[in-house]
Amino acid sequence: MTFIIIVAIILYFLFRNSSVKFYSNTSGIPHGFTYDDIDVRILALSSAVIKADGHISPEEIGFVRRSFISQYGQMRAERAFANFKSFPNKNSVEHICRELHFTLSYDSRQSILVFLFHVASADGNISDREVRTIASIASWLGIAQQHFYHIYTAFAQNAYSAAGSASEQPSRSPYDVLGVDEMASVEQIKQSYRILVKKYHPDRMVKYPEAEQKIAREKFIEIQKAYERLKKERNF
């Protein structure tokens, strides 16, 4: 319920006017969007986050649906969903972000990131791929890296503290970090470790935006710590 209230406030300030004007007359971009135009693009970005980890979560879809209905009512929400189904550019995430960059204020674009983080966490877990997708969206929306970090950090801290104080939280299982079962053999652990280290190695991430590099570095350190912990626990 708290999430719904937060999202309702965000969407209110995003779309409290029936038409939003562009701040720049960039060539090839229309001079104004209606709220329907904005709605369908927010849904497209939400869809990109939902699909980022290869798993379509009913909880995440339900969260988006409830948020729109709660803020706009059944009729407008259903119109937005119908428009999204026929929206020809729903998979052109970068293009959509560029449009919104010239459509919405900076604060509104930051609010979109907050909304997308809530979408990603609606199933109780936010994956690395979802975070990286949101990081790319932030870059295309023209959000400064330090502001993305602030939102990301605040979200992570709030998500962690929601279930209680940090001292009460068990540390994340090293098996979960390495993506293996607790009954995995030493060789399976080593194999998974090698794959993950290669995937998140800093040298491999230099071509990505700084926001994604930071996330990868944090993941790389987490993987190293998990592996060292299992080496001690399993004596290998």
Tab-separated table of C-alpha atoms in Angstrom:
chain	number	residue	atom	x	y	z
A	1	MET	CA	0.000	0.000	0.000
A	2	THR	CA	2.884	2.385	0.794
A	3	PHE	CA	4.340	1.807	-2.680
A	4	ILE	CA	0.990	2.649	-4.304
A	5	ILE	CA	0.780	5.926	-2.378
A	6	ILE	CA	4.330	6.863	-3.381
A	7	VAL	CA	3.667	6.084	-7.024
A	8	ALA	CA	0.392	8.014	-6.981
A	9	ILE	CA	2.255	11.102	-5.774
A	10	ILE	CA	4.956	10.661	-8.424
A	11	LEU	CA	2.467	10.238	-11.255
A	12	TYR	CA	0.418	13.184	-10.049
A	13	PHE	CA	3.350	15.557	-10.367
A	14	LEU	CA	4.415	13.974	-13.657
A	15	PHE	CA	1.074	14.337	-15.403
A	16	ARG	CA	-1.009	16.883	-13.509
A	17	ASN	CA	-1.456	18.828	-16.776
A	18	SER	CA	-3.315	17.325	-19.721
A	19	SER	CA	-0.560	18.365	-22.150
A	20	VAL	CA	3.184	18.620	-21.672
A	21	LYS	CA	5.215	20.891	-23.936
A	22	PHE	CA	8.743	20.205	-25.132
A	23	TYR	CA	11.502	22.397	-23.780
A	24	SER	CA	13.422	22.173	-27.060
A	25	ASN	CA	12.357	22.350	-30.689
A	26	THR	CA	14.744	19.579	-31.685
A	27	SER	CA	14.441	18.611	-35.350
A	28	GLY	CA	12.198	15.618	-35.944
A	29	ILE	CA	10.519	15.746	-32.525
A	30	PRO	CA	6.911	16.987	-32.189
A	31	HIS	CA	6.248	20.171	-30.249
A	32	GLY	CA	3.891	18.676	-27.670
A	33	PHE	CA	2.660	15.437	-26.109
A	34	THR	CA	-0.709	14.718	-24.563
A	35	TYR	CA	-0.952	12.731	-21.358
A	36	ASP	CA	-1.830	9.668	-23.476
A	37	ASP	CA	1.516	10.012	-25.256
A	38	ILE	CA	3.346	10.188	-21.954
A	39	ASP	CA	1.369	7.321	-20.414
A	40	VAL	CA	2.243	4.882	-23.174
A	41	ARG	CA	5.938	5.750	-22.960
A	42	ILE	CA	6.019	5.228	-19.214
A	43	LEU	CA	4.448	1.822	-19.817
A	44	ALA	CA	7.090	1.063	-22.455
A	45	LEU	CA	9.906	1.837	-20.023
A	46	SER	CA	8.193	-0.236	-17.343
A	47	SER	CA	7.939	-3.109	-19.808
A	48	ALA	CA	11.662	-2.863	-20.578
A	49	VAL	CA	12.484	-3.180	-16.881
A	50	ILE	CA	10.045	-6.055	-16.367
A	51	LYS	CA	11.576	-8.001	-19.271
A	52	ALA	CA	15.186	-7.156	-18.404
A	53	ASP	CA	15.964	-10.329	-16.467
A	54	GLY	CA	14.223	-12.651	-18.918
A	55	HIS	CA	11.385	-13.366	-16.501
A	56	ILE	CA	7.974	-11.734	-16.844
A	57	SER	CA	6.857	-11.208	-13.266
A	58	PRO	CA	3.086	-11.107	-12.638
A	59	GLU	CA	3.797	-9.084	-9.487
A	60	GLU	CA	5.624	-6.384	-11.447
A	61	ILE	CA	2.918	-6.232	-14.112
A	62	GLY	CA	0.271	-6.053	-11.403
A	63	PHE	CA	2.124	-3.247	-9.660
A	64	VAL	CA	2.177	-1.108	-12.800
A	65	ARG	CA	-1.487	-1.822	-13.465
A	66	ARG	CA	-2.571	-0.992	-9.909
A	67	SER	CA	-0.502	2.192	-9.922
A	68	PHE	CA	-2.128	3.528	-13.094
A	69	ILE	CA	-5.642	2.573	-11.993
A	70	SER	CA	-5.104	4.068	-8.531
A	71	GLN	CA	-3.937	7.396	-9.950
A	72	TYR	CA	-6.040	7.774	-13.100
A	73	GLY	CA	-9.070	5.589	-12.608
A	74	GLN	CA	-10.126	2.519	-14.559
A	75	MET	CA	-11.066	4.262	-17.815
A	76	ARG	CA	-7.870	6.219	-18.418
A	77	ALA	CA	-5.704	3.340	-17.227
A	78	GLU	CA	-7.384	0.882	-19.592
A	79	ARG	CA	-6.945	3.368	-22.433
A	80	ALA	CA	-3.232	3.570	-21.651
A	81	PHE	CA	-2.918	-0.222	-21.626
A	82	ALA	CA	-4.780	-0.485	-24.939
A	83	ASN	CA	-2.609	2.218	-26.491
A	84	PHE	CA	0.499	0.418	-25.321
A	85	LYS	CA	-0.516	-2.819	-27.047
A	86	SER	CA	-0.686	-1.015	-30.394
A	87	PHE	CA	2.258	1.315	-29.730
A	88	PRO	CA	4.705	0.701	-32.623
A	89	ASN	CA	7.836	1.851	-30.792
A	90	LYS	CA	7.386	0.013	-27.484
A	91	ASN	CA	10.790	-1.684	-27.834
A	92	SER	CA	12.671	1.455	-28.891
A	93	VAL	CA	13.695	2.286	-25.342
A	94	GLU	CA	16.529	4.663	-26.186
A	95	HIS	CA	14.341	6.616	-28.632
A	96	ILE	CA	11.541	6.849	-26.057
A	97	CYS	CA	13.978	8.171	-23.472
A	98	ARG	CA	15.281	10.788	-25.894
A	99	GLU	CA	11.708	11.965	-26.476
A	100	LEU	CA	11.000	12.176	-22.750
A	101	HIS	CA	14.281	14.000	-22.255
A	102	PHE	CA	12.860	16.867	-24.304
A	103	THR	CA	9.344	16.499	-22.894
A	104	LEU	CA	9.608	16.392	-19.117
A	105	SER	CA	11.383	18.444	-16.506
A	106	TYR	CA	14.524	17.074	-14.885
A	107	ASP	CA	12.682	16.379	-11.623
A	108	SER	CA	9.988	14.471	-13.499
A	109	ARG	CA	12.598	12.341	-15.238
A	110	GLN	CA	14.156	11.519	-11.883
A	111	SER	CA	10.693	10.539	-10.650
A	112	ILE	CA	10.449	8.078	-13.531
A	113	LEU	CA	13.566	6.317	-12.201
A	114	VAL	CA	12.014	6.035	-8.747
A	115	PHE	CA	8.917	4.504	-10.298
A	116	LEU	CA	10.977	2.030	-12.341
A	117	PHE	CA	12.918	0.906	-9.275
A	118	HIS	CA	9.611	0.221	-7.529
A	119	VAL	CA	8.455	-1.755	-10.563
A	120	ALA	CA	11.641	-3.829	-10.513
A	121	SER	CA	11.257	-4.640	-6.818
A	122	ALA	CA	7.552	-5.496	-6.908
A	123	ASP	CA	8.334	-9.224	-7.023
A	124	GLY	CA	10.496	-8.957	-3.919
A	125	ASN	CA	13.808	-8.951	-5.757
A	126	ILE	CA	15.609	-6.551	-8.066
A	127	SER	CA	18.053	-8.256	-10.407
A	128	ASP	CA	21.367	-6.954	-11.696
A	129	ARG	CA	19.941	-6.844	-15.210
A	130	GLU	CA	17.032	-4.720	-14.045
A	131	VAL	CA	19.400	-2.282	-12.356
A	132	ARG	CA	21.557	-2.095	-15.478
A	133	THR	CA	18.484	-1.478	-17.620
A	134	ILE	CA	17.401	1.370	-15.358
A	135	ALA	CA	20.959	2.739	-15.444
A	136	SER	CA	20.817	2.848	-19.242
A	137	ILE	CA	17.406	4.523	-19.125
A	138	ALA	CA	18.812	7.106	-16.706
A	139	SER	CA	21.670	7.864	-19.082
A	140	TRP	CA	19.330	8.268	-22.067
A	141	LEU	CA	17.009	10.481	-20.023
A	142	GLY	CA	19.932	12.787	-19.332
A	143	ILE	CA	20.062	12.090	-15.606
A	144	ALA	CA	23.376	13.023	-13.993
A	145	GLN	CA	25.316	10.032	-12.704
A	146	GLN	CA	25.435	11.333	-9.144
A	147	HIS	CA	21.651	11.670	-9.126
A	148	PHE	CA	21.229	8.125	-10.423
A	149	TYR	CA	23.573	6.911	-7.657
A	150	HIS	CA	21.552	8.830	-5.075
A	151	ILE	CA	18.284	7.234	-6.186
A	152	TYR	CA	19.855	3.783	-6.499
A	153	THR	CA	21.522	4.006	-3.076
A	154	ALA	CA	18.428	5.369	-1.358
A	155	PHE	CA	16.324	2.633	-2.907
A	156	ALA	CA	18.760	-0.109	-1.891
A	157	GLN	CA	18.936	1.190	1.674
A	158	ASN	CA	15.161	1.469	1.968
A	159	ALA	CA	14.651	-2.000	0.535
A	160	TYR	CA	17.174	-3.424	2.972
A	161	SER	CA	15.778	-1.686	6.039
A	162	ALA	CA	12.141	-2.455	5.200
A	163	ALA	CA	12.291	-5.839	6.893
A	164	GLY	CA	14.093	-4.545	9.973
A	165	SER	CA	17.369	-3.078	11.132
A	166	ALA	CA	20.627	-4.033	9.456
A	167	SER	CA	21.835	-5.835	12.554
A	168	GLU	CA	18.847	-8.165	12.319
A	169	GLN	CA	19.382	-9.051	8.655
A	170	PRO	CA	21.216	-12.255	7.712
A	171	SER	CA	23.981	-11.734	5.153
A	172	ARG	CA	23.193	-12.843	1.625
A	173	SER	CA	24.060	-16.475	1.047
A	174	PRO	CA	27.312	-16.915	-0.916
A	175	TYR	CA	25.541	-19.670	-2.835
A	176	ASP	CA	22.919	-17.164	-3.974
A	177	VAL	CA	25.613	-14.695	-4.997
A	178	LEU	CA	27.342	-17.343	-7.122
A	179	GLY	CA	24.061	-18.713	-8.448
A	180	VAL	CA	24.565	-22.283	-7.247
A	181	ASP	CA	22.692	-24.668	-4.979
A	182	GLU	CA	23.975	-25.432	-1.490
A	183	MET	CA	24.543	-29.017	-2.629
A	184	ALA	CA	26.731	-27.885	-5.531
A	185	SER	CA	30.091	-29.580	-5.899
A	186	VAL	CA	33.343	-27.687	-5.516
A	187	GLU	CA	33.863	-27.914	-9.271
A	188	GLN	CA	30.398	-26.432	-9.914
A	189	ILE	CA	31.183	-23.574	-7.533
A	190	LYS	CA	34.490	-22.898	-9.273
A	191	GLN	CA	32.862	-23.022	-12.696
A	192	SER	CA	30.130	-20.561	-11.706
A	193	TYR	CA	32.721	-18.292	-10.114
A	194	ARG	CA	34.838	-18.215	-13.279
A	195	ILE	CA	31.804	-17.366	-15.416
A	196	LEU	CA	30.657	-14.548	-13.118
A	197	VAL	CA	34.141	-13.071	-12.695
A	198	LYS	CA	34.532	-12.939	-16.457
A	199	LYS	CA	31.083	-11.380	-16.855
A	200	TYR	CA	31.572	-8.611	-14.281
A	201	HIS	CA	35.319	-8.020	-14.582
A	202	PRO	CA	36.058	-4.256	-14.616
A	203	ASP	CA	38.173	-4.549	-17.777
A	204	ARG	CA	35.178	-5.923	-19.652
A	205	MET	CA	32.914	-3.071	-18.532
A	206	VAL	CA	34.992	-0.106	-19.723
A	207	LYS	CA	32.776	0.392	-22.787
A	208	TYR	CA	29.639	0.795	-20.651
A	209	PRO	CA	28.378	4.015	-18.994
A	210	GLU	CA	29.951	4.866	-15.639
A	211	ALA	CA	26.710	4.049	-13.801
A	212	GLU	CA	26.796	0.483	-15.140
A	213	GLN	CA	30.518	0.198	-14.408
A	214	LYS	CA	29.894	1.099	-10.772
A	215	ILE	CA	27.175	-1.536	-10.443
A	216	ALA	CA	29.445	-4.137	-12.050
A	217	ARG	CA	32.334	-3.261	-9.710
A	218	GLU	CA	30.100	-3.724	-6.688
A	219	LYS	CA	28.890	-7.055	-8.059
A	220	PHE	CA	32.469	-8.140	-8.803
A	221	ILE	CA	33.497	-7.461	-5.195
A	222	GLU	CA	30.434	-9.319	-3.903
A	223	ILE	CA	31.339	-12.347	-6.047
A	224	GLN	CA	34.931	-12.340	-4.780
A	225	LYS	CA	33.816	-12.215	-1.150
A	226	ALA	CA	31.267	-14.996	-1.654
A	227	TYR	CA	33.861	-17.230	-3.303
A	228	GLU	CA	36.425	-16.646	-0.540
A	229	ARG	CA	33.791	-17.425	2.069
A	230	LEU	CA	32.909	-20.726	0.409
A	231	LYS	CA	36.593	-21.634	0.067
A	232	LYS	CA	36.922	-21.338	3.834
A	233	GLU	CA	33.654	-23.104	4.608
A	234	ARG	CA	34.214	-25.949	2.129
A	235	ASN	CA	38.000	-26.181	2.581
A	236	PHE	CA	39.097	-26.010	-1.045
